[in-house]
Amino acid sequence: MYQKTLKSKINFKGISLHSGLVSNLIIKPAAPNSGINFIRVDYKGKEKIIPAYIDNSLPAKLCTTISNKHVSISTIEHLMSALSGMGIDNATVEIDSQELPILDGSSKEFVIAIQDTGTAIQGVEKKYIKILKKIIVKDKDKFISIEPTNKNQLEIDYEINFHDRVIKKQSKKIDLEKDGFMQVYDSRTFCLQKDLENIFKMGLAKGGSLENAIVVSEDKVLNQDGLRYKDEFVRHKILDCIGDLYLAGCSIIGKVNCYQGGHDMTRKLLEALKKNKNAWSLTTKNLKKFSTVSSYLPNQLVVNL
């Protein structure tokens, strides 16, 4: 019911997945209603702060990037997912590089550190975006949608189909009100070995290794210890989705359905949600509203890409 922050700061250091640079990261407590804000401490100019909000999100492949037009920060999705899943409303994230450390390729180390440090209840009511009408974003056979739910939290129903011999077709449903986040928090990022050449040509994955990503080659997983779950691939997609949805600025009460989505489709879903203010309201769990809603609400909005 109330906003939360960290009890004390947390430090991380590690290699970044795409840039290959070593990054130092500090997550600090923040005041109520301040949200999640990133600060590029290595930048010499004044414009160091980037609020983690959809308005600052950039189109990006294989990661989530935010920018204030002066500096950018990439691969924020796993930390954002950890903050969302652990109920952290307000935090300041300081980093001395352009990209967050990838750690083990999941949110596991962020979550453990938050659990060890503890959280502080701030005495200010937590705000939620409550979905009132359905929005669908389509791209050929791919889609992501969000709609109202009878639950009091975020639900996600996700399906992937890679048409290969290992990942194949996987689907999973989670409910964050019932510890759904802890079913996905330690699922790692992944790629197909056959795609690595193109990824390298794009200048990405310079820091990638079997220590921070699952690599699938034809009919086997190359990581010596194998998978943490048989469906670790779809679990990681849900983990990414939770982190990307937190760019809404606060937690969401609604149900997400997704087939073959990714970072960019989730970004476009949030953009559509932001533009259509009659599809949601800002509220608390005691139903105190912070915005008015039009008396006329269309059944759903479909966005074709």
PDB file of C-alpha atoms in Angstrom:
ATOM      1  CA  MET A   1       0.000   0.000   0.000  1.00  0.00           C
ATOM      2  CA  TYR A   2       2.961   2.328   0.605  1.00  0.00           C
ATOM      3  CA  GLN A   3       5.957   3.350  -1.465  1.00  0.00           C
ATOM      4  CA  LYS A   4       9.310   1.698  -0.764  1.00  0.00           C
ATOM      5  CA  THR A   5      12.972   2.462  -1.258  1.00  0.00           C
ATOM      6  CA  LEU A   6      16.215   0.773  -0.199  1.00  0.00           C
ATOM      7  CA  LYS A   7      17.457   0.898   3.391  1.00  0.00           C
ATOM      8  CA  SER A   8      20.974   1.647   2.205  1.00  0.00           C
ATOM      9  CA  LYS A   9      23.040   1.832  -0.972  1.00  0.00           C
ATOM     10  CA  ILE A  10      24.164  -1.212  -2.984  1.00  0.00           C
ATOM     11  CA  ASN A  11      27.354  -1.469  -5.082  1.00  0.00           C
ATOM     12  CA  PHE A  12      27.974  -3.577  -8.196  1.00  0.00           C
ATOM     13  CA  LYS A  13      30.878  -3.931 -10.591  1.00  0.00           C
ATOM     14  CA  GLY A  14      31.041  -6.004 -13.750  1.00  0.00           C
ATOM     15  CA  ILE A  15      31.434  -6.234 -17.496  1.00  0.00           C
ATOM     16  CA  SER A  16      28.702  -4.843 -19.761  1.00  0.00           C
ATOM     17  CA  LEU A  17      27.146  -7.228 -22.269  1.00  0.00           C
ATOM     18  CA  HIS A  18      27.246  -5.132 -25.437  1.00  0.00           C
ATOM     19  CA  SER A  19      29.970  -2.509 -24.911  1.00  0.00           C
ATOM     20  CA  GLY A  20      32.360  -4.906 -23.175  1.00  0.00           C
ATOM     21  CA  LEU A  21      33.298  -2.117 -20.725  1.00  0.00           C
ATOM     22  CA  VAL A  22      33.607  -2.629 -16.975  1.00  0.00           C
ATOM     23  CA  SER A  23      30.916  -0.615 -15.178  1.00  0.00           C
ATOM     24  CA  ASN A  24      30.571   0.506 -11.568  1.00  0.00           C
ATOM     25  CA  LEU A  25      27.009   0.826 -10.339  1.00  0.00           C
ATOM     26  CA  ILE A  26      25.566   2.231  -7.114  1.00  0.00           C
ATOM     27  CA  ILE A  27      21.860   2.000  -6.254  1.00  0.00           C
ATOM     28  CA  LYS A  28      20.830   4.485  -3.559  1.00  0.00           C
ATOM     29  CA  PRO A  29      17.659   5.197  -1.562  1.00  0.00           C
ATOM     30  CA  ALA A  30      15.489   8.045  -2.898  1.00  0.00           C
ATOM     31  CA  ALA A  31      12.681  10.262  -1.610  1.00  0.00           C
ATOM     32  CA  PRO A  32       8.968   9.390  -2.025  1.00  0.00           C
ATOM     33  CA  ASN A  33       7.424  10.141  -5.438  1.00  0.00           C
ATOM     34  CA  SER A  34      10.865  10.554  -7.039  1.00  0.00           C
ATOM     35  CA  GLY A  35      10.675   7.297  -9.041  1.00  0.00           C
ATOM     36  CA  ILE A  36      13.701   5.557 -10.566  1.00  0.00           C
ATOM     37  CA  ASN A  37      16.411   7.903 -11.863  1.00  0.00           C
ATOM     38  CA  PHE A  38      19.717   7.006 -13.518  1.00  0.00           C
ATOM     39  CA  ILE A  39      22.770   9.289 -13.278  1.00  0.00           C
ATOM     40  CA  ARG A  40      25.821   9.084 -15.570  1.00  0.00           C
ATOM     41  CA  VAL A  41      28.491  10.127 -13.042  1.00  0.00           C
ATOM     42  CA  ASP A  42      31.218   9.891 -15.713  1.00  0.00           C
ATOM     43  CA  TYR A  43      29.592  12.623 -17.817  1.00  0.00           C
ATOM     44  CA  LYS A  44      31.172  16.068 -17.340  1.00  0.00           C
ATOM     45  CA  GLY A  45      28.146  18.079 -18.471  1.00  0.00           C
ATOM     46  CA  LYS A  46      25.149  19.129 -16.395  1.00  0.00           C
ATOM     47  CA  GLU A  47      22.619  16.810 -18.057  1.00  0.00           C
ATOM     48  CA  LYS A  48      23.546  13.657 -16.151  1.00  0.00           C
ATOM     49  CA  ILE A  49      20.124  12.512 -14.925  1.00  0.00           C
ATOM     50  CA  ILE A  50      17.867  10.235 -16.977  1.00  0.00           C
ATOM     51  CA  PRO A  51      14.479   9.398 -15.420  1.00  0.00           C
ATOM     52  CA  ALA A  52      13.481   5.804 -16.131  1.00  0.00           C
ATOM     53  CA  TYR A  53      10.339   6.713 -18.049  1.00  0.00           C
ATOM     54  CA  ILE A  54       8.855   5.795 -21.415  1.00  0.00           C
ATOM     55  CA  ASP A  55       9.424   9.321 -22.790  1.00  0.00           C
ATOM     56  CA  ASN A  56      13.171   8.708 -22.483  1.00  0.00           C
ATOM     57  CA  SER A  57      13.182   5.220 -24.035  1.00  0.00           C
ATOM     58  CA  LEU A  58      14.934   4.764 -27.397  1.00  0.00           C
ATOM     59  CA  PRO A  59      14.388   2.187 -30.137  1.00  0.00           C
ATOM     60  CA  ALA A  60      17.085  -0.418 -29.536  1.00  0.00           C
ATOM     61  CA  LYS A  61      17.900  -3.971 -30.512  1.00  0.00           C
ATOM     62  CA  LEU A  62      18.659  -6.663 -27.943  1.00  0.00           C
ATOM     63  CA  CYS A  63      18.397  -4.311 -24.936  1.00  0.00           C
ATOM     64  CA  THR A  64      16.493  -1.394 -23.392  1.00  0.00           C
ATOM     65  CA  THR A  65      18.071   2.051 -23.639  1.00  0.00           C
ATOM     66  CA  ILE A  66      17.067   5.392 -22.117  1.00  0.00           C
ATOM     67  CA  SER A  67      18.451   8.818 -22.994  1.00  0.00           C
ATOM     68  CA  ASN A  68      18.058  12.505 -22.089  1.00  0.00           C
ATOM     69  CA  LYS A  69      19.425  13.531 -25.543  1.00  0.00           C
ATOM     70  CA  HIS A  70      22.844  14.236 -24.004  1.00  0.00           C
ATOM     71  CA  VAL A  71      23.750  10.836 -22.548  1.00  0.00           C
ATOM     72  CA  SER A  72      22.251   7.360 -22.692  1.00  0.00           C
ATOM     73  CA  ILE A  73      22.273   4.213 -20.582  1.00  0.00           C
ATOM     74  CA  SER A  74      21.698   0.737 -22.018  1.00  0.00           C
ATOM     75  CA  THR A  75      20.678  -2.718 -20.813  1.00  0.00           C
ATOM     76  CA  ILE A  76      18.635  -1.407 -17.892  1.00  0.00           C
ATOM     77  CA  GLU A  77      15.900  -4.058 -18.175  1.00  0.00           C
ATOM     78  CA  HIS A  78      17.238  -6.581 -15.645  1.00  0.00           C
ATOM     79  CA  LEU A  79      17.730  -3.973 -12.915  1.00  0.00           C
ATOM     80  CA  MET A  80      14.360  -2.392 -13.700  1.00  0.00           C
ATOM     81  CA  SER A  81      12.767  -5.832 -13.432  1.00  0.00           C
ATOM     82  CA  ALA A  82      14.411  -6.401 -10.042  1.00  0.00           C
ATOM     83  CA  LEU A  83      13.222  -3.013  -8.753  1.00  0.00           C
ATOM     84  CA  SER A  84       9.700  -3.666 -10.027  1.00  0.00           C
ATOM     85  CA  GLY A  85       9.532  -7.231  -8.736  1.00  0.00           C
ATOM     86  CA  MET A  86      10.866  -6.254  -5.307  1.00  0.00           C
ATOM     87  CA  GLY A  87       8.430  -3.345  -5.045  1.00  0.00           C
ATOM     88  CA  ILE A  88      11.016  -0.541  -5.095  1.00  0.00           C
ATOM     89  CA  ASP A  89       9.256   2.674  -6.130  1.00  0.00           C
ATOM     90  CA  ASN A  90      12.073   5.168  -5.568  1.00  0.00           C
ATOM     91  CA  ALA A  91      15.809   4.756  -6.193  1.00  0.00           C
ATOM     92  CA  THR A  92      18.775   6.635  -7.634  1.00  0.00           C
ATOM     93  CA  VAL A  93      21.098   4.588  -9.856  1.00  0.00           C
ATOM     94  CA  GLU A  94      24.602   5.995 -10.390  1.00  0.00           C
ATOM     95  CA  ILE A  95      26.775   4.508 -13.138  1.00  0.00           C
ATOM     96  CA  ASP A  96      30.171   5.448 -14.590  1.00  0.00           C
ATOM     97  CA  SER A  97      29.601   3.957 -18.048  1.00  0.00           C
ATOM     98  CA  GLN A  98      27.124   3.800 -20.926  1.00  0.00           C
ATOM     99  CA  GLU A  99      25.780   0.372 -19.990  1.00  0.00           C
ATOM    100  CA  LEU A 100      24.855  -1.542 -16.848  1.00  0.00           C
ATOM    101  CA  PRO A 101      26.900  -4.612 -15.887  1.00  0.00           C
ATOM    102  CA  ILE A 102      25.272  -7.793 -17.136  1.00  0.00           C
ATOM    103  CA  LEU A 103      26.304  -9.882 -14.078  1.00  0.00           C
ATOM    104  CA  ASP A 104      24.954 -13.432 -14.658  1.00  0.00           C
ATOM    105  CA  GLY A 105      22.517 -12.370 -17.407  1.00  0.00           C
ATOM    106  CA  SER A 106      19.453 -12.260 -15.147  1.00  0.00           C
ATOM    107  CA  SER A 107      18.121 -10.189 -12.222  1.00  0.00           C
ATOM    108  CA  LYS A 108      19.382 -12.681  -9.633  1.00  0.00           C
ATOM    109  CA  GLU A 109      22.287 -10.679  -8.182  1.00  0.00           C
ATOM    110  CA  PHE A 110      20.234  -7.473  -8.035  1.00  0.00           C
ATOM    111  CA  VAL A 111      17.424  -9.281  -6.201  1.00  0.00           C
ATOM    112  CA  ILE A 112      19.736 -10.955  -3.689  1.00  0.00           C
ATOM    113  CA  ALA A 113      21.431  -7.627  -2.930  1.00  0.00           C
ATOM    114  CA  ILE A 114      18.060  -5.902  -2.407  1.00  0.00           C
ATOM    115  CA  GLN A 115      16.960  -8.721  -0.100  1.00  0.00           C
ATOM    116  CA  ASP A 116      20.211  -8.489   1.887  1.00  0.00           C
ATOM    117  CA  THR A 117      20.075  -4.696   2.153  1.00  0.00           C
ATOM    118  CA  GLY A 118      16.374  -4.534   2.943  1.00  0.00           C
ATOM    119  CA  THR A 119      13.683  -2.039   2.013  1.00  0.00           C
ATOM    120  CA  ALA A 120      12.236   0.984   3.803  1.00  0.00           C
ATOM    121  CA  ILE A 121       8.517   1.813   3.789  1.00  0.00           C
ATOM    122  CA  GLN A 122       8.097   5.512   3.104  1.00  0.00           C
ATOM    123  CA  GLY A 123       4.617   6.276   4.457  1.00  0.00           C
ATOM    124  CA  VAL A 124       3.314   7.645   1.130  1.00  0.00           C
ATOM    125  CA  GLU A 125       0.659   5.696  -0.775  1.00  0.00           C
ATOM    126  CA  LYS A 126       1.943   3.660  -3.696  1.00  0.00           C
ATOM    127  CA  LYS A 127       0.482   4.689  -7.060  1.00  0.00           C
ATOM    128  CA  TYR A 128      -0.622   2.261  -9.750  1.00  0.00           C
ATOM    129  CA  ILE A 129      -1.627   2.513 -13.382  1.00  0.00           C
ATOM    130  CA  LYS A 130      -4.925   0.623 -13.502  1.00  0.00           C
ATOM    131  CA  ILE A 131      -5.825  -0.608 -16.988  1.00  0.00           C
ATOM    132  CA  LEU A 132      -9.441   0.140 -17.972  1.00  0.00           C
ATOM    133  CA  LYS A 133      -9.554  -0.866 -21.640  1.00  0.00           C
ATOM    134  CA  LYS A 134      -7.581  -3.185 -23.892  1.00  0.00           C
ATOM    135  CA  ILE A 135      -4.723  -1.997 -26.108  1.00  0.00           C
ATOM    136  CA  ILE A 136      -3.115  -4.283 -28.707  1.00  0.00           C
ATOM    137  CA  VAL A 137       0.111  -3.711 -30.657  1.00  0.00           C
ATOM    138  CA  LYS A 138       0.550  -5.984 -33.696  1.00  0.00           C
ATOM    139  CA  ASP A 139       3.442  -6.612 -36.066  1.00  0.00           C
ATOM    140  CA  LYS A 140       2.451  -9.288 -38.595  1.00  0.00           C
ATOM    141  CA  ASP A 141       2.002 -12.451 -36.507  1.00  0.00           C
ATOM    142  CA  LYS A 142       3.613 -10.920 -33.402  1.00  0.00           C
ATOM    143  CA  PHE A 143       1.578  -9.050 -30.814  1.00  0.00           C
ATOM    144  CA  ILE A 144       1.496  -7.682 -27.280  1.00  0.00           C
ATOM    145  CA  SER A 145      -1.626  -6.492 -25.486  1.00  0.00           C
ATOM    146  CA  ILE A 146      -2.685  -5.147 -22.118  1.00  0.00           C
ATOM    147  CA  GLU A 147      -6.197  -5.281 -20.668  1.00  0.00           C
ATOM    148  CA  PRO A 148      -8.100  -4.985 -17.377  1.00  0.00           C
ATOM    149  CA  THR A 149      -7.836  -7.732 -14.777  1.00  0.00           C
ATOM    150  CA  ASN A 150      -9.820  -8.754 -11.723  1.00  0.00           C
ATOM    151  CA  LYS A 151      -6.537  -9.313  -9.904  1.00  0.00           C
ATOM    152  CA  ASN A 152      -4.901  -6.530  -7.907  1.00  0.00           C
ATOM    153  CA  GLN A 153      -1.546  -6.812  -9.650  1.00  0.00           C
ATOM    154  CA  LEU A 154       0.201  -7.399 -12.957  1.00  0.00           C
ATOM    155  CA  GLU A 155      -0.390 -10.678 -14.818  1.00  0.00           C
ATOM    156  CA  ILE A 156       1.694 -11.778 -17.809  1.00  0.00           C
ATOM    157  CA  ASP A 157       0.905 -14.564 -20.291  1.00  0.00           C
ATOM    158  CA  TYR A 158       3.842 -14.982 -22.705  1.00  0.00           C
ATOM    159  CA  GLU A 159       4.543 -17.356 -25.594  1.00  0.00           C
ATOM    160  CA  ILE A 160       7.597 -17.776 -27.832  1.00  0.00           C
ATOM    161  CA  ASN A 161       8.245 -20.004 -30.841  1.00  0.00           C
ATOM    162  CA  PHE A 162      11.809 -20.211 -32.175  1.00  0.00           C
ATOM    163  CA  HIS A 163      11.244 -23.098 -34.607  1.00  0.00           C
ATOM    164  CA  ASP A 164      14.496 -24.765 -33.516  1.00  0.00           C
ATOM    165  CA  ARG A 165      15.396 -28.042 -31.798  1.00  0.00           C
ATOM    166  CA  VAL A 166      16.058 -26.684 -28.296  1.00  0.00           C
ATOM    167  CA  ILE A 167      13.873 -23.685 -27.498  1.00  0.00           C
ATOM    168  CA  LYS A 168      10.935 -24.695 -29.685  1.00  0.00           C
ATOM    169  CA  LYS A 169       7.550 -23.419 -28.453  1.00  0.00           C
ATOM    170  CA  GLN A 170       7.317 -22.284 -24.831  1.00  0.00           C
ATOM    171  CA  SER A 171       4.636 -20.447 -22.862  1.00  0.00           C
ATOM    172  CA  LYS A 172       4.194 -19.357 -19.264  1.00  0.00           C
ATOM    173  CA  LYS A 173       1.754 -17.357 -17.137  1.00  0.00           C
ATOM    174  CA  ILE A 174       2.704 -15.496 -13.980  1.00  0.00           C
ATOM    175  CA  ASP A 175       0.848 -13.377 -11.441  1.00  0.00           C
ATOM    176  CA  LEU A 176       3.032 -10.875  -9.590  1.00  0.00           C
ATOM    177  CA  GLU A 177       0.566 -10.855  -6.683  1.00  0.00           C
ATOM    178  CA  LYS A 178       1.395 -14.526  -6.097  1.00  0.00           C
ATOM    179  CA  ASP A 179       5.203 -14.338  -6.142  1.00  0.00           C
ATOM    180  CA  GLY A 180       5.273 -14.735  -9.917  1.00  0.00           C
ATOM    181  CA  PHE A 181       8.399 -12.596 -10.130  1.00  0.00           C
ATOM    182  CA  MET A 182      10.408 -15.141  -8.134  1.00  0.00           C
ATOM    183  CA  GLN A 183       9.638 -17.714 -10.841  1.00  0.00           C
ATOM    184  CA  VAL A 184      11.563 -15.676 -13.411  1.00  0.00           C
ATOM    185  CA  TYR A 185      14.089 -13.486 -11.529  1.00  0.00           C
ATOM    186  CA  ASP A 186      17.065 -15.812 -12.152  1.00  0.00           C
ATOM    187  CA  SER A 187      16.330 -16.699 -15.791  1.00  0.00           C
ATOM    188  CA  ARG A 188      19.203 -15.658 -18.060  1.00  0.00           C
ATOM    189  CA  THR A 189      19.421 -13.880 -21.386  1.00  0.00           C
ATOM    190  CA  PHE A 190      20.014 -16.136 -24.384  1.00  0.00           C
ATOM    191  CA  CYS A 191      20.901 -16.229 -28.059  1.00  0.00           C
ATOM    192  CA  LEU A 192      21.318 -18.666 -30.929  1.00  0.00           C
ATOM    193  CA  GLN A 193      24.914 -19.347 -31.950  1.00  0.00           C
ATOM    194  CA  LYS A 194      23.963 -18.897 -35.613  1.00  0.00           C
ATOM    195  CA  ASP A 195      22.918 -15.285 -34.873  1.00  0.00           C
ATOM    196  CA  LEU A 196      26.195 -14.303 -33.184  1.00  0.00           C
ATOM    197  CA  GLU A 197      27.979 -13.276 -36.377  1.00  0.00           C
ATOM    198  CA  ASN A 198      25.291 -10.686 -37.186  1.00  0.00           C
ATOM    199  CA  ILE A 199      25.201  -9.524 -33.560  1.00  0.00           C
ATOM    200  CA  PHE A 200      28.971  -8.959 -33.626  1.00  0.00           C
ATOM    201  CA  LYS A 201      28.659  -7.069 -36.948  1.00  0.00           C
ATOM    202  CA  MET A 202      26.264  -4.658 -35.190  1.00  0.00           C
ATOM    203  CA  GLY A 203      28.986  -3.979 -32.636  1.00  0.00           C
ATOM    204  CA  LEU A 204      27.062  -5.762 -29.871  1.00  0.00           C
ATOM    205  CA  ALA A 205      27.781  -8.550 -27.369  1.00  0.00           C
ATOM    206  CA  LYS A 206      31.438  -7.528 -26.928  1.00  0.00           C
ATOM    207  CA  GLY A 207      31.211  -8.584 -23.282  1.00  0.00           C
ATOM    208  CA  GLY A 208      29.093 -11.675 -23.858  1.00  0.00           C
ATOM    209  CA  SER A 209      30.211 -15.096 -22.618  1.00  0.00           C
ATOM    210  CA  LEU A 210      28.826 -18.356 -21.307  1.00  0.00           C
ATOM    211  CA  GLU A 211      29.118 -16.769 -17.851  1.00  0.00           C
ATOM    212  CA  ASN A 212      26.405 -14.222 -18.609  1.00  0.00           C
ATOM    213  CA  ALA A 213      24.253 -15.706 -21.379  1.00  0.00           C
ATOM    214  CA  ILE A 214      22.781 -18.983 -22.589  1.00  0.00           C
ATOM    215  CA  VAL A 215      24.009 -19.921 -26.064  1.00  0.00           C
ATOM    216  CA  VAL A 216      22.048 -22.462 -28.105  1.00  0.00           C
ATOM    217  CA  SER A 217      23.771 -24.332 -30.931  1.00  0.00           C
ATOM    218  CA  GLU A 218      21.552 -26.456 -33.162  1.00  0.00           C
ATOM    219  CA  ASP A 219      20.347 -29.220 -30.812  1.00  0.00           C
ATOM    220  CA  LYS A 220      22.217 -28.378 -27.589  1.00  0.00           C
ATOM    221  CA  VAL A 221      22.918 -25.709 -24.976  1.00  0.00           C
ATOM    222  CA  LEU A 222      26.627 -24.794 -24.898  1.00  0.00           C
ATOM    223  CA  ASN A 223      26.694 -23.716 -21.224  1.00  0.00           C
ATOM    224  CA  GLN A 224      28.418 -26.419 -19.187  1.00  0.00           C
ATOM    225  CA  ASP A 225      25.842 -26.333 -16.389  1.00  0.00           C
ATOM    226  CA  GLY A 226      22.903 -26.360 -18.782  1.00  0.00           C
ATOM    227  CA  LEU A 227      19.619 -24.608 -18.059  1.00  0.00           C
ATOM    228  CA  ARG A 228      18.201 -23.513 -14.719  1.00  0.00           C
ATOM    229  CA  TYR A 229      14.701 -24.402 -15.987  1.00  0.00           C
ATOM    230  CA  LYS A 230      13.463 -26.286 -19.046  1.00  0.00           C
ATOM    231  CA  ASP A 231      11.515 -23.168 -20.004  1.00  0.00           C
ATOM    232  CA  GLU A 232      14.210 -20.674 -18.988  1.00  0.00           C
ATOM    233  CA  PHE A 233      13.891 -18.963 -22.373  1.00  0.00           C
ATOM    234  CA  VAL A 234      10.277 -17.831 -21.980  1.00  0.00           C
ATOM    235  CA  ARG A 235      10.912 -17.027 -18.317  1.00  0.00           C
ATOM    236  CA  HIS A 236      13.635 -14.612 -19.374  1.00  0.00           C
ATOM    237  CA  LYS A 237      11.303 -12.986 -21.892  1.00  0.00           C
ATOM    238  CA  ILE A 238       8.850 -12.362 -19.037  1.00  0.00           C
ATOM    239  CA  LEU A 239      11.679 -10.973 -16.898  1.00  0.00           C
ATOM    240  CA  ASP A 240      12.555  -8.483 -19.656  1.00  0.00           C
ATOM    241  CA  CYS A 241       8.891  -7.582 -20.093  1.00  0.00           C
ATOM    242  CA  ILE A 242       8.492  -6.776 -16.378  1.00  0.00           C
ATOM    243  CA  GLY A 243      11.519  -4.475 -16.506  1.00  0.00           C
ATOM    244  CA  ASP A 244      10.379  -2.719 -19.685  1.00  0.00           C
ATOM    245  CA  LEU A 245       6.842  -2.213 -18.344  1.00  0.00           C
ATOM    246  CA  TYR A 246       8.291  -0.422 -15.306  1.00  0.00           C
ATOM    247  CA  LEU A 247       9.140   2.450 -17.664  1.00  0.00           C
ATOM    248  CA  ALA A 248       5.458   3.329 -17.258  1.00  0.00           C
ATOM    249  CA  GLY A 249       6.659   5.202 -14.162  1.00  0.00           C
ATOM    250  CA  CYS A 250       4.893   3.051 -11.585  1.00  0.00           C
ATOM    251  CA  SER A 251       3.465  -0.432 -11.164  1.00  0.00           C
ATOM    252  CA  ILE A 252       0.652  -1.607 -13.453  1.00  0.00           C
ATOM    253  CA  ILE A 253      -2.595  -3.361 -12.533  1.00  0.00           C
ATOM    254  CA  GLY A 254      -3.557  -5.238 -15.682  1.00  0.00           C
ATOM    255  CA  LYS A 255      -3.021  -8.362 -17.777  1.00  0.00           C
ATOM    256  CA  VAL A 256      -0.396  -8.584 -20.529  1.00  0.00           C
ATOM    257  CA  ASN A 257      -0.574 -11.155 -23.317  1.00  0.00           C
ATOM    258  CA  CYS A 258       2.361 -11.491 -25.674  1.00  0.00           C
ATOM    259  CA  TYR A 259       3.369 -13.687 -28.603  1.00  0.00           C
ATOM    260  CA  GLN A 260       6.904 -13.400 -29.988  1.00  0.00           C
ATOM    261  CA  GLY A 261       7.350  -9.908 -28.539  1.00  0.00           C
ATOM    262  CA  GLY A 262      10.459  -8.112 -27.323  1.00  0.00           C
ATOM    263  CA  HIS A 263      11.833  -4.842 -26.014  1.00  0.00           C
ATOM    264  CA  ASP A 264      10.642  -2.677 -28.890  1.00  0.00           C
ATOM    265  CA  MET A 265       7.090  -4.008 -28.931  1.00  0.00           C
ATOM    266  CA  THR A 266       6.770  -3.445 -25.184  1.00  0.00           C
ATOM    267  CA  ARG A 267       8.059   0.098 -25.678  1.00  0.00           C
ATOM    268  CA  LYS A 268       5.427   0.727 -28.350  1.00  0.00           C
ATOM    269  CA  LEU A 269       2.720  -0.697 -26.083  1.00  0.00           C
ATOM    270  CA  LEU A 270       3.669   1.806 -23.368  1.00  0.00           C
ATOM    271  CA  GLU A 271       3.708   4.634 -25.914  1.00  0.00           C
ATOM    272  CA  ALA A 272       0.191   3.683 -27.037  1.00  0.00           C
ATOM    273  CA  LEU A 273      -0.945   3.463 -23.418  1.00  0.00           C
ATOM    274  CA  LYS A 274       0.493   6.891 -22.632  1.00  0.00           C
ATOM    275  CA  LYS A 275      -1.272   8.499 -25.603  1.00  0.00           C
ATOM    276  CA  ASN A 276      -4.656   6.957 -24.795  1.00  0.00           C
ATOM    277  CA  LYS A 277      -5.412   8.349 -21.359  1.00  0.00           C
ATOM    278  CA  ASN A 278      -8.959   7.004 -21.417  1.00  0.00           C
ATOM    279  CA  ALA A 279      -7.576   3.439 -21.272  1.00  0.00           C
ATOM    280  CA  TRP A 280      -6.161   3.773 -17.754  1.00  0.00           C
ATOM    281  CA  SER A 281      -6.310   5.686 -14.493  1.00  0.00           C
ATOM    282  CA  LEU A 282      -3.717   6.507 -11.870  1.00  0.00           C
ATOM    283  CA  THR A 283      -4.856   5.139  -8.550  1.00  0.00           C
ATOM    284  CA  THR A 284      -3.893   3.550  -5.254  1.00  0.00           C
ATOM    285  CA  LYS A 285      -5.042   0.117  -4.111  1.00  0.00           C
ATOM    286  CA  ASN A 286      -7.689   1.782  -1.954  1.00  0.00           C
ATOM    287  CA  LEU A 287      -9.023   3.149  -5.277  1.00  0.00           C
ATOM    288  CA  LYS A 288      -8.139   6.769  -4.592  1.00  0.00           C
ATOM    289  CA  LYS A 289      -7.848   8.205  -8.103  1.00  0.00           C
ATOM    290  CA  PHE A 290      -5.254  10.739  -9.241  1.00  0.00           C
ATOM    291  CA  SER A 291      -6.636  11.350 -12.745  1.00  0.00           C
ATOM    292  CA  THR A 292     -10.060  11.609 -14.335  1.00  0.00           C
ATOM    293  CA  VAL A 293     -11.337   9.138 -16.897  1.00  0.00           C
ATOM    294  CA  SER A 294     -13.559   9.918 -19.878  1.00  0.00           C
ATOM    295  CA  SER A 295     -17.133   8.633 -19.582  1.00  0.00           C
ATOM    296  CA  TYR A 296     -16.798   7.143 -23.084  1.00  0.00           C
ATOM    297  CA  LEU A 297     -14.308   4.307 -23.382  1.00  0.00           C
ATOM    298  CA  PRO A 298     -13.843   2.325 -26.632  1.00  0.00           C
ATOM    299  CA  ASN A 299     -13.752  -1.460 -26.195  1.00  0.00           C
ATOM    300  CA  GLN A 300     -10.148  -1.668 -27.360  1.00  0.00           C
ATOM    301  CA  LEU A 301      -7.431   0.059 -29.358  1.00  0.00           C
ATOM    302  CA  VAL A 302      -5.409  -1.832 -31.978  1.00  0.00           C
ATOM    303  CA  VAL A 303      -2.046  -0.464 -33.158  1.00  0.00           C
ATOM    304  CA  ASN A 304      -0.644  -2.093 -36.306  1.00  0.00           C
ATOM    305  CA  LEU A 305       3.085  -1.612 -36.900  1.00  0.00           C
TER     306      LEU A 305
END
